[in-house]
C-alpha cells in the first residue's frame, strides 16, 4: 500500500525526502493506526515536503518462507529505482525483516525502528540504525497492581498461541519467574478464546489478570489483540492490567505504558534528524507512565489514595472542588468577608441602638429636669392661676349660702352661681392637669396632634406669666389644621421654652415694646412650621448655631440647656429647630416638623 503526503511546502521544493514505513501487522491493528497517526502528525508539524510510503507486512498471518519470499520480491520490484531516504520499521518482526532483507529493496537506507523492547540480541546493530525502545513494562505494571491491590496474592499472565504470543510468554517468564512483587505468578496460554474467557471469569476479585497479546488462540483463530483482550477482560472476575495503551477502552484497569502515538512521533523526529544531517543518534527509551482508567477504579472499588500522584487518569470526571477550586475559594472568601461585615454591622447596629437608648433616656431625663425648671419659673403665675378660680368658687359659695339663709331664694340666680362654681372648678382642674403633665416622668407616647392646638394650649398655660411680665403675646394660627406626630407635653415644653426665652430677651425693653408673635403655617413639601418671634436685640449670625450647644447661654443665670433639649426633642420627631437668619428685628425661632 502506498500513502503519499505532500506536506507543507509553501512555494515547495521540487525534491522531497522519501520515507518507507514497514508495519509488522495489518493496517487495522489499533496500535498500527496510532503509530501512523503519531508519525504523520510530527511530519506535518515540521512543515517540510515528504513523500511517505507505507507497507503492512502482516507477518503474524503470513509468516511462511514462501510468504516471505513473495513479500521480498514485491518490495524489490516496487522500490528498485525509487531512492529512499529513511526506512522506518514498526515492531520487532518488521525490524528483523529490514535488517535481513533491506539490501534487496532499500540498500544503504538508514533504519529507524520503534515499538520494540530491544534490538535483536542475535543480530549486530548496524551503525546506520537507531530507534525508540519501548519497555512494555511487565514488571512496572505488576508493581502498579500491587499498589492498587495491596491484598492480592496471585497474578495471572495471559498470552495467545501465535509465535509473537509465545515469545511474549517466554519474555514474561524470564522477567517475573514464579514470584514477583508479592504475587504468586500463573501463566495462562494454549486455550481457545472461549477457554480464556471461562478461566478469566473464575478468577477471584482479589487477584490480578495481566493480558499481553492474543494474535491467535489454540484453535488457530486470528484476532486483533486489543479486541481479544477486550472480550476476555469483559468477563474477568479479577481486575485486568495491560502493557499496551491501545487496550484501554473501558475494560482494563491500569498499566505502566507508553502511548503508540508518542512512539510514532519520536520515530518521525529521529528521521527528520537524519534529513537535517544530524546522523543516527543512539536508541532512546520511550517515557512511560502509570495509566489508569477511572471507570474501572470506580467499578472495582479501588481507593482513590492508592493511585500514584504522577499517574495519568483516563475518563476522570473531576469534582466541583477540583474543577473550580480557585473560584470556590475566592467565593468562600467573599462570603466569609461578607459574613464578617454583616456580623460587624449587626454588632454596630446593636451598639448604636444601645447608645440611642442611652441618649434617649438621657434626653428624657434632661427634658424632665428642664420642665421642672420651667415649672419653678412659673410657680408664681401657676399659684395665681389656681388662686383665681378657688377665690371665685369661695365667693360664689358664700353668696349662695347668704341667699339660701335669706329665705327668698331665686332658683335662677342660685343656678347661675352653681354654673360659675363648676366652671371655676374646671379651670382649676385644667391648670392642675397641665401641671401634672409637665411634671410627669415616664414613657413618651406619640400621637396625632394639631400644631395649632399645641400653640393655643401652651399660650393659655403661660398667659398669667406673660401678664406678670407685662409682655404681649399674639397668635396667628394656620387656617387649616396642621397635624403632626408628636408628644403633647414635649411639644408644649419646646413652645414654652421658646416663649420664655423671647420674654427674657425683651426684659430690658419698655413694657409697650415687649411683643411676642407666635404663628403656625404650612411649609415646603407639606412640612408644618411654628415660629416664635420677639422684639429683642436678636442673635448675632455667628451665635445662631452656638446657642443650641449645651451649657451655652446668653443669660447671666442660665444653664444653657433649654435650647439644646428643645432641639433634641424636635429632632427626635424628625424635625428641625433653628433661628431664622433673615429676621429683620429681634429673633425668630422656627420649629419644622414632618406631616403627621
Coordinates of C-alpha atoms in Angstrom, one line a residue:
X1 CA 0.0 0.0 0.0
X2 CA 1.3 3.4 -0.9
X3 CA 0.4 6.6 1.1
X4 CA 1.8 9.8 -0.2
X5 CA 2.0 13.0 1.9
X6 CA 2.9 16.2 0.0
X7 CA 3.2 18.2 3.2
X8 CA 3.6 21.8 3.9
X9 CA 5.9 23.0 1.1
X10 CA 4.9 26.7 0.8
X11 CA 6.4 27.5 -2.5
X12 CA 7.6 23.9 -2.2
X13 CA 10.7 22.2 -3.4
X14 CA 10.9 20.0 -6.5
X15 CA 12.7 17.4 -4.3
X16 CA 11.3 15.7 -1.2
X17 CA 12.7 13.2 1.3
X18 CA 11.1 9.7 0.9
X19 CA 10.2 7.6 3.8
X20 CA 9.2 3.9 3.7
X21 CA 7.4 2.6 6.8
X22 CA 7.2 -1.2 7.3
X23 CA 4.5 -2.2 9.8
X24 CA 4.7 -5.8 11.0
X25 CA 0.9 -6.1 11.3
X26 CA -2.1 -5.3 9.2
X27 CA -3.4 -1.8 8.8
X28 CA -6.5 -2.4 11.0
X29 CA -4.5 -3.0 14.2
X30 CA -5.2 -0.2 16.7
X31 CA -1.5 0.1 17.6
X32 CA -0.6 0.4 13.9
X33 CA -3.1 3.1 13.4
X34 CA -1.9 5.1 16.5
X35 CA 1.8 4.9 15.4
X36 CA 0.9 6.0 11.9
X37 CA -1.0 8.9 13.3
X38 CA 2.0 9.9 15.5
X39 CA 4.4 9.8 12.5
X40 CA 2.1 11.8 10.3
X41 CA 1.4 14.5 12.9
X42 CA 5.1 15.0 13.6
X43 CA 6.0 15.3 9.9
X44 CA 3.2 17.8 9.3
X45 CA 4.3 19.9 12.3
X46 CA 7.8 20.1 10.7
X47 CA 6.3 21.7 7.6
X48 CA 8.5 20.1 5.0
X49 CA 7.8 18.2 1.7
X50 CA 7.9 14.5 2.5
X51 CA 6.8 11.5 0.4
X52 CA 5.6 8.8 2.7
X53 CA 5.2 5.1 1.7
X54 CA 3.6 2.5 4.0
X55 CA 3.7 -1.3 3.8
X56 CA 1.9 -3.7 6.1
X57 CA 3.8 -6.9 6.3
X58 CA 1.2 -8.9 8.3
X59 CA 4.0 -11.3 9.4
X60 CA 1.8 -12.9 12.0
X61 CA -0.7 -14.3 9.5
X62 CA 1.7 -14.6 6.5
X63 CA 4.9 -15.8 8.1
X64 CA 5.9 -18.8 6.0
X65 CA 9.1 -18.9 3.9
X66 CA 7.0 -18.7 0.7
X67 CA 5.1 -15.7 2.0
X68 CA 8.4 -14.1 3.0
X69 CA 9.9 -14.6 -0.5
X70 CA 6.9 -13.2 -2.3
X71 CA 7.0 -10.2 0.0
X72 CA 10.7 -9.6 -0.7
X73 CA 10.2 -9.8 -4.4
X74 CA 7.2 -7.4 -4.2
X75 CA 9.2 -4.8 -2.3
X76 CA 12.2 -5.2 -4.6
X77 CA 10.2 -4.7 -7.8
X78 CA 8.2 -1.8 -6.3
X79 CA 11.1 0.2 -4.8
X80 CA 14.0 -0.5 -7.2
X81 CA 14.8 2.7 -9.0
X82 CA 12.9 4.8 -6.3
X83 CA 15.6 6.0 -4.0
X84 CA 14.6 6.2 -0.3
X85 CA 16.0 8.4 2.4
X86 CA 14.8 6.6 5.6
X87 CA 13.3 3.2 6.4
X88 CA 11.0 3.1 9.4
X89 CA 10.1 -0.2 11.0
X90 CA 7.3 -0.8 13.4
X91 CA 7.5 -3.9 15.7
X92 CA 10.3 -6.4 16.3
X93 CA 9.4 -8.7 13.3
X94 CA 9.5 -5.7 10.9
X95 CA 12.9 -4.7 12.3
X96 CA 14.3 -8.2 11.9
X97 CA 12.9 -8.3 8.3
X98 CA 14.5 -5.0 7.4
X99 CA 17.9 -5.9 8.9
X100 CA 17.9 -9.2 6.9
X101 CA 16.4 -8.1 3.6
X102 CA 16.9 -4.3 3.1
X103 CA 19.8 -4.7 0.7
X104 CA 17.3 -6.2 -1.7
X105 CA 14.8 -3.3 -1.9
X106 CA 16.4 -0.4 0.1
X107 CA 20.2 -0.8 0.1
X108 CA 22.1 1.6 2.4
X109 CA 19.0 3.3 3.6
X110 CA 19.2 4.2 7.4
X111 CA 16.8 2.4 9.7
X112 CA 14.6 4.0 12.4
X113 CA 12.8 1.4 14.4
X114 CA 10.0 1.6 17.1
X115 CA 7.6 -0.5 19.1
X116 CA 10.3 -3.0 20.1
X117 CA 11.5 -3.9 23.6
X118 CA 15.2 -4.0 22.4
X119 CA 17.4 -4.5 19.5
X120 CA 17.6 -8.3 18.5
X121 CA 20.5 -9.9 20.5
X122 CA 21.4 -12.3 17.7
X123 CA 21.8 -9.5 15.1
X124 CA 24.6 -6.9 15.3
X125 CA 23.2 -3.4 15.3
X126 CA 24.5 -1.6 12.2
X127 CA 25.8 2.0 12.6
X128 CA 23.0 3.4 10.4
X129 CA 20.2 2.1 12.7
X130 CA 18.6 3.9 15.5
X131 CA 15.1 4.0 17.1
X132 CA 12.8 4.1 20.1
X133 CA 12.9 1.4 22.6
X134 CA 9.7 0.6 24.5
X135 CA 9.8 -1.4 27.7
X136 CA 6.2 -2.7 27.5
X137 CA 6.9 -2.8 31.2
X138 CA 5.6 -6.0 32.7
X139 CA 7.4 -5.5 36.0
X140 CA 6.3 -1.9 36.3
X141 CA 2.7 -3.0 35.6
X142 CA 2.7 -5.7 38.3
X143 CA 4.3 -3.2 40.8
X144 CA 1.4 -0.8 39.9
X145 CA -1.1 -3.6 40.5
X146 CA 0.5 -4.3 43.9
X147 CA -0.1 -0.6 44.9
X148 CA -3.7 -0.6 43.7
X149 CA -4.5 -4.0 45.1
X150 CA -2.3 -4.4 48.3
X151 CA -4.2 -7.5 49.4
X152 CA -4.0 -9.5 46.1
X153 CA -2.0 -12.8 46.3
X154 CA -1.9 -14.2 42.7
X155 CA -1.3 -12.7 39.3
X156 CA -2.1 -14.5 36.0
X157 CA -0.2 -13.7 32.8
X158 CA -2.3 -14.5 29.7
X159 CA -0.8 -15.0 26.2
X160 CA -2.1 -16.5 22.9
X161 CA -0.7 -19.2 20.7
X162 CA 0.8 -17.2 17.8
X163 CA 4.6 -17.1 17.6
X164 CA 4.6 -13.5 18.9
X165 CA 2.3 -14.5 21.7
X166 CA 4.6 -17.4 22.7
X167 CA 7.6 -15.1 22.6
X168 CA 5.8 -12.7 25.0
X169 CA 5.2 -15.6 27.4
X170 CA 8.9 -16.6 27.5
X171 CA 9.9 -12.9 28.0
X172 CA 7.4 -12.6 30.9
X173 CA 8.6 -15.8 32.5
X174 CA 12.2 -14.7 32.3
X175 CA 11.3 -11.3 33.9
X176 CA 8.9 -12.4 36.5
X177 CA 9.6 -16.1 37.3
X178 CA 7.2 -17.8 39.7
X179 CA 7.0 -14.9 42.2
X180 CA 7.2 -11.2 41.7
X181 CA 6.2 -8.1 43.7
X182 CA 4.5 -10.3 46.3
X183 CA 2.4 -12.2 43.7
X184 CA 2.4 -15.9 43.0
X185 CA 2.6 -15.9 39.2
X186 CA 0.4 -18.2 37.0
X187 CA 0.9 -18.4 33.2
X188 CA -2.3 -19.0 31.1
X189 CA -2.0 -20.0 27.4
X190 CA -2.9 -22.7 25.0
X191 CA -6.6 -22.1 25.1
X192 CA -9.3 -21.0 22.7
X193 CA -10.8 -17.6 23.2
X194 CA -13.8 -19.2 25.0
X195 CA -11.4 -21.1 27.2
X196 CA -9.6 -17.9 28.1
X197 CA -13.0 -16.2 28.9
X198 CA -14.0 -19.1 31.2
X199 CA -10.7 -19.1 33.1
X200 CA -10.9 -15.3 33.5
X201 CA -14.5 -15.5 34.8
X202 CA -13.4 -17.9 37.5
X203 CA -10.6 -15.6 38.8
X204 CA -11.3 -14.1 42.2
X205 CA -11.7 -10.3 42.7
X206 CA -8.6 -10.2 44.9
X207 CA -6.3 -11.4 42.1
X208 CA -4.7 -9.8 39.1
X209 CA -5.0 -10.6 35.4
X210 CA -2.3 -9.3 33.0
X211 CA -3.2 -9.7 29.3
X212 CA -0.3 -9.4 26.9
X213 CA -1.2 -10.4 23.3
X214 CA -3.5 -12.9 21.6
X215 CA -2.8 -12.8 17.9
X216 CA -4.2 -16.3 17.7
X217 CA -5.8 -18.8 20.0
X218 CA -5.1 -22.6 20.4
X219 CA -7.7 -23.3 17.6
X220 CA -5.7 -21.2 15.1
X221 CA -8.3 -18.4 15.0
X222 CA -6.6 -15.0 14.4
X223 CA -7.5 -11.9 16.4
X224 CA -6.7 -8.3 16.8
X225 CA -5.0 -8.4 20.2
X226 CA -6.9 -5.4 21.5
X227 CA -10.3 -7.0 20.5
X228 CA -9.3 -10.3 22.1
X229 CA -8.2 -8.6 25.3
X230 CA -11.4 -6.6 25.5
X231 CA -13.6 -9.7 25.1
X232 CA -11.6 -11.6 27.8
X233 CA -11.5 -8.6 30.2
X234 CA -15.2 -8.0 30.0
X235 CA -15.8 -11.4 31.7
X236 CA -12.9 -11.3 34.1
X237 CA -13.6 -11.6 37.8
X238 CA -10.2 -10.0 38.5
X239 CA -9.1 -6.5 37.6
X240 CA -7.3 -6.5 34.2
X241 CA -3.9 -4.9 33.5
X242 CA -2.0 -4.3 30.2
X243 CA 1.3 -3.0 28.9
X244 CA -0.4 -1.6 25.8
X245 CA -2.1 1.8 25.8
X246 CA -4.4 0.7 22.9
X247 CA -6.1 -1.8 25.2
X248 CA -7.6 1.0 27.4
X249 CA -11.2 1.1 26.2
X250 CA -13.1 0.7 29.5
X251 CA -12.2 -2.9 30.4
X252 CA -8.6 -2.5 31.5
X253 CA -7.9 -1.0 35.0
X254 CA -4.3 0.1 34.7
X255 CA -0.8 -0.5 33.2
X256 CA 2.7 1.0 33.1
X257 CA 2.7 2.1 29.4
X258 CA 3.8 4.4 26.7
X259 CA 1.4 5.5 24.0
X260 CA 1.8 4.3 20.5
X261 CA 1.1 7.8 19.2
X262 CA 4.2 9.0 21.1
X263 CA 6.3 6.2 19.6
X264 CA 5.3 7.3 16.1
X265 CA 6.1 10.9 16.9
X266 CA 9.6 10.0 18.2
X267 CA 10.3 7.8 15.2
X268 CA 9.5 10.7 12.9
X269 CA 11.7 13.1 14.9
X270 CA 14.6 10.7 14.5
X271 CA 14.0 10.5 10.7
X272 CA 14.0 14.3 10.5
X273 CA 17.2 14.4 12.4
X274 CA 18.7 12.3 9.6
X275 CA 17.4 14.6 6.9
X276 CA 19.0 17.6 8.7
X277 CA 22.4 15.9 8.8
X278 CA 22.3 15.0 12.4
X279 CA 23.2 11.4 11.8
X280 CA 21.9 8.4 13.7
X281 CA 21.6 9.0 17.4
X282 CA 21.8 6.2 20.0
X283 CA 18.4 4.5 20.6
X284 CA 16.2 6.3 23.0
X285 CA 14.0 4.7 25.6
X286 CA 10.4 5.9 25.5
X287 CA 9.0 7.6 28.5
X288 CA 6.2 5.5 30.1
X289 CA 3.6 6.4 32.8
X290 CA 1.2 4.7 35.0
X291 CA -2.1 4.8 33.0
X292 CA -5.3 4.2 34.9
X293 CA -8.9 4.1 33.8
X294 CA -11.1 5.9 36.3
X295 CA -14.2 3.9 35.3
X296 CA -12.5 0.7 36.4
X297 CA -11.3 2.3 39.6
X298 CA -14.9 3.1 40.5
X299 CA -16.2 -0.2 39.3
X300 CA -13.6 -2.3 41.2
X301 CA -13.8 -0.1 44.3
X302 CA -10.2 0.9 44.3
X303 CA -9.4 3.5 46.9
X304 CA -8.5 6.9 45.5
X305 CA -5.5 7.4 47.7
X306 CA -3.8 4.3 46.2
X307 CA -3.4 6.0 42.8
X308 CA 0.1 7.4 42.2
X309 CA 0.3 11.1 42.1
X310 CA 2.1 11.1 38.8
X311 CA -0.4 8.7 37.2
X312 CA -2.3 9.7 34.1
X313 CA -6.0 9.0 34.7
X314 CA -8.4 8.4 31.8
X315 CA -12.1 9.3 31.8
X316 CA -11.8 11.0 35.1
X317 CA -14.6 13.5 36.0
X318 CA -13.1 15.9 38.5
X319 CA -15.3 17.1 41.4
X320 CA -16.6 20.6 41.5
X321 CA -13.9 21.3 44.1
X322 CA -11.1 20.1 41.8
X323 CA -12.5 21.9 38.7
X324 CA -13.3 25.2 40.4
X325 CA -11.1 25.2 43.5
X326 CA -9.8 28.8 43.0
X327 CA -13.3 30.3 42.2
X328 CA -14.7 28.4 45.1
X329 CA -12.0 29.6 47.5
X330 CA -12.5 33.1 46.2
X331 CA -16.3 32.8 46.5
X332 CA -16.0 31.4 50.1
X333 CA -13.6 34.2 50.9
X334 CA -16.0 36.8 49.7
X335 CA -18.9 35.1 51.6
X336 CA -16.7 34.9 54.7
X337 CA -15.8 38.6 54.3
X338 CA -19.5 39.5 53.8
X339 CA -20.5 37.4 56.8
X340 CA -17.9 39.2 58.9
X341 CA -19.1 42.5 57.6
X342 CA -22.7 41.6 58.3
X343 CA -21.8 40.4 61.8
X344 CA -19.8 43.7 62.4
X345 CA -22.8 45.7 61.1
X346 CA -25.2 43.8 63.3
X347 CA -22.9 44.4 66.3
X348 CA -22.5 48.0 65.3
X349 CA -26.3 48.3 64.9
X350 CA -26.9 46.8 68.3
X351 CA -24.3 49.1 69.8
X352 CA -25.9 52.1 68.1
X353 CA -29.3 51.0 69.4
X354 CA -28.0 50.7 72.9
X355 CA -26.4 54.1 72.5
X356 CA -29.6 55.5 71.1
X357 CA -31.5 54.1 74.1
X358 CA -29.0 55.7 76.5
X359 CA -29.2 59.0 74.6
X360 CA -33.0 58.8 74.5
X361 CA -33.1 58.1 78.3
X362 CA -30.7 60.9 79.0
X363 CA -32.7 63.2 76.7
X364 CA -35.9 62.3 78.6
X365 CA -34.2 62.9 81.9
X366 CA -32.9 66.3 80.7
X367 CA -36.3 67.2 79.3
X368 CA -37.9 66.3 82.7
X369 CA -35.4 68.4 84.5
X370 CA -36.0 71.2 82.1
X371 CA -39.7 71.0 82.7
X372 CA -39.1 71.2 86.5
X373 CA -37.0 74.3 85.9
X374 CA -39.8 75.8 83.8
X375 CA -42.4 75.0 86.4
X376 CA -40.2 76.6 89.0
X377 CA -40.1 79.8 86.9
X378 CA -43.9 79.7 86.5
X379 CA -44.6 78.8 90.1
X380 CA -45.9 82.3 91.0
X381 CA -48.2 82.5 88.0
X382 CA -49.4 79.0 88.4
X383 CA -50.3 79.8 92.0
X384 CA -52.1 82.9 90.8
X385 CA -53.9 80.8 88.1
X386 CA -55.1 78.4 90.9
X387 CA -56.0 81.2 93.3
X388 CA -58.3 83.0 91.0
X389 CA -60.8 80.1 90.4
X390 CA -60.5 79.0 94.1
X391 CA -61.3 82.5 95.2
X392 CA -64.2 82.7 92.8
X393 CA -65.5 79.4 94.0
X394 CA -65.4 80.5 97.6
X395 CA -67.1 83.8 96.8
X396 CA -69.9 82.1 94.8
X397 CA -70.4 79.5 97.6
X398 CA -70.7 82.3 100.3
X399 CA -73.1 84.2 98.1
X400 CA -75.3 81.1 97.6
X401 CA -75.3 80.5 101.3
X402 CA -76.5 84.0 102.1
X403 CA -79.3 83.7 99.5
X404 CA -80.3 80.4 101.0
X405 CA -80.5 81.8 104.6
X406 CA -82.4 84.9 103.4
X407 CA -85.4 82.7 102.7
X408 CA -86.2 84.4 99.4
X409 CA -84.0 82.3 97.2
X410 CA -84.1 82.9 93.5
X411 CA -83.6 79.5 91.9
X412 CA -82.3 81.0 88.7
X413 CA -79.7 83.0 90.5
X414 CA -78.6 80.0 92.5
X415 CA -78.3 78.0 89.3
X416 CA -76.0 80.7 87.8
X417 CA -73.9 80.5 91.0
X418 CA -73.5 76.8 90.6
X419 CA -72.6 77.2 87.0
X420 CA -69.9 79.6 88.0
X421 CA -68.6 77.2 90.6
X422 CA -68.4 74.3 88.1
X423 CA -66.6 76.5 85.5
X424 CA -64.1 77.7 88.1
X425 CA -63.5 74.2 89.3
X426 CA -62.9 73.0 85.7
X427 CA -60.4 75.8 85.2
X428 CA -58.5 74.9 88.3
X429 CA -58.6 71.2 87.3
X430 CA -57.1 72.0 83.9
X431 CA -54.3 74.0 85.5
X432 CA -53.5 71.1 87.8
X433 CA -53.7 68.6 85.0
X434 CA -51.3 70.6 82.9
X435 CA -49.0 70.9 85.8
X436 CA -49.1 67.2 86.5
X437 CA -48.4 66.5 82.8
X438 CA -45.4 68.8 82.8
X439 CA -44.1 67.1 86.0
X440 CA -44.8 63.5 84.9
X441 CA -41.9 61.2 84.2
X442 CA -42.1 58.0 82.2
X443 CA -42.6 56.6 78.7
X444 CA -43.4 59.1 76.0
X445 CA -46.4 58.3 73.8
X446 CA -46.6 59.7 70.3
X447 CA -49.9 60.7 68.9
X448 CA -51.5 62.8 66.1
X449 CA -51.6 66.4 67.4
X450 CA -52.8 69.6 65.7
X451 CA -49.9 72.1 65.9
X452 CA -52.5 74.9 66.2
X453 CA -53.9 73.3 69.4
X454 CA -50.5 72.8 70.9
X455 CA -49.8 76.5 70.3
X456 CA -53.1 77.6 71.9
X457 CA -52.8 75.3 75.0
X458 CA -49.2 76.5 75.7
X459 CA -50.1 80.1 75.4
X460 CA -53.1 79.6 77.8
X461 CA -50.7 77.9 80.3
X462 CA -48.2 80.7 80.2
X463 CA -50.7 83.6 79.9
X464 CA -50.6 84.6 83.6
X465 CA -46.7 84.6 83.5
X466 CA -46.8 86.9 80.4
X467 CA -49.2 89.2 82.1
X468 CA -47.0 89.4 85.2
X469 CA -44.0 90.2 82.9
X470 CA -46.1 92.8 81.1
X471 CA -45.4 91.1 77.8
X472 CA -48.0 90.9 75.0
X473 CA -48.4 87.6 73.2
X474 CA -50.3 87.3 69.9
X475 CA -51.1 84.2 67.9
X476 CA -51.6 83.6 64.2
X477 CA -52.8 80.1 63.7
X478 CA -53.0 78.5 60.3
X479 CA -56.4 78.5 58.7
X480 CA -56.4 74.7 58.4
X481 CA -55.3 72.1 61.0
X482 CA -51.7 71.1 60.9
X483 CA -51.4 67.5 62.2
X484 CA -48.1 66.2 63.4
X485 CA -46.9 63.0 65.1
X486 CA -45.6 64.1 68.5
X487 CA -46.0 64.1 72.2
X488 CA -48.1 66.9 73.5
X489 CA -46.1 67.5 76.7
X490 CA -42.8 67.6 74.9
X491 CA -44.2 69.9 72.2
X492 CA -45.6 72.2 74.8
X493 CA -42.2 72.2 76.6
X494 CA -40.5 73.3 73.3
X495 CA -43.0 76.1 72.7
X496 CA -42.9 77.2 76.3
X497 CA -39.1 77.3 76.3
X498 CA -39.1 79.5 73.1
X499 CA -41.7 81.9 74.6
X500 CA -39.8 82.3 77.9
X501 CA -36.6 82.8 76.0
X502 CA -38.3 85.5 73.9
X503 CA -39.7 87.2 77.1
X504 CA -36.2 87.1 78.7
X505 CA -34.7 88.7 75.6
X506 CA -37.0 91.7 76.0
X507 CA -36.7 92.2 79.8
X508 CA -34.8 95.4 79.3
X509 CA -37.4 96.9 76.9
X510 CA -40.2 99.2 77.9
X511 CA -43.4 97.2 78.5
X512 CA -45.2 98.6 75.5
X513 CA -42.4 97.2 73.2
X514 CA -42.5 93.7 74.7
X515 CA -44.3 91.8 72.0
X516 CA -44.2 88.1 71.1
X517 CA -45.7 86.8 67.9
X518 CA -46.4 83.1 67.6
X519 CA -47.6 81.7 64.2
X520 CA -48.2 78.3 62.5
X521 CA -48.2 77.7 58.8
X522 CA -47.7 75.1 56.0
X523 CA -44.1 74.9 54.8
X524 CA -42.4 73.4 51.8
X525 CA -43.1 69.8 50.9
X526 CA -46.0 69.7 53.3
X527 CA -43.9 70.4 56.4
X528 CA -45.5 72.0 59.4
X529 CA -43.9 75.1 60.9
X530 CA -44.3 77.1 64.2
X531 CA -42.4 80.4 64.6
X532 CA -41.8 82.4 67.8
X533 CA -40.7 86.0 67.1
X534 CA -39.7 88.7 69.6
X535 CA -38.7 92.4 69.5
X536 CA -35.5 91.9 71.5
X537 CA -31.9 92.6 70.4
X538 CA -31.7 89.4 68.3
X539 CA -28.9 86.9 67.9
X540 CA -25.6 87.5 66.1
X541 CA -25.2 85.3 63.0
X542 CA -22.1 83.6 64.4
X543 CA -24.0 82.7 67.5
X544 CA -27.1 81.1 65.9
X545 CA -25.5 77.7 66.0
X546 CA -23.7 78.1 69.2
X547 CA -26.8 78.8 71.3
X548 CA -28.1 75.3 70.7
X549 CA -25.0 73.8 72.3
X550 CA -25.3 72.5 75.9
X551 CA -24.2 75.0 78.6
X552 CA -24.1 77.9 76.2
X553 CA -26.4 80.7 77.4
X554 CA -26.8 84.4 76.8
X555 CA -28.5 84.8 80.3
X556 CA -26.5 85.6 83.4
X557 CA -28.2 82.9 85.4
X558 CA -29.0 80.5 82.6
X559 CA -27.6 76.9 82.4
X560 CA -27.7 76.8 78.6
X561 CA -29.8 73.5 78.4
X562 CA -33.2 74.8 77.3
X563 CA -32.5 75.2 73.6
X564 CA -30.3 72.1 73.4
X565 CA -33.0 70.0 75.0
X566 CA -35.7 71.6 72.8
X567 CA -33.7 70.9 69.6
X568 CA -33.1 67.3 70.7
X569 CA -36.9 66.8 71.3
X570 CA -37.7 68.2 67.9
X571 CA -35.1 66.2 66.1
X572 CA -36.3 63.0 67.8
X573 CA -39.6 63.5 65.9
X574 CA -37.7 64.0 62.5
X575 CA -37.9 67.8 62.7
X576 CA -35.6 70.8 63.0
X577 CA -35.2 73.8 65.3
X578 CA -33.2 76.8 64.1
X579 CA -33.1 80.6 64.3
X580 CA -34.1 82.4 61.1
X581 CA -31.1 84.4 59.9
X582 CA -33.4 86.6 57.7
X583 CA -35.3 88.1 60.7
X584 CA -35.1 91.9 60.4
X585 CA -35.9 92.6 64.0
X586 CA -35.3 90.6 67.2
X587 CA -35.0 86.8 66.9
X588 CA -37.3 84.3 65.2
X589 CA -37.2 80.7 66.2
X590 CA -38.5 78.2 63.6
X591 CA -39.8 74.7 64.5
X592 CA -40.3 72.4 61.5
X593 CA -42.0 69.1 61.8
X594 CA -43.0 66.5 59.2
X595 CA -46.6 66.0 58.4
X596 CA -48.4 63.6 60.8

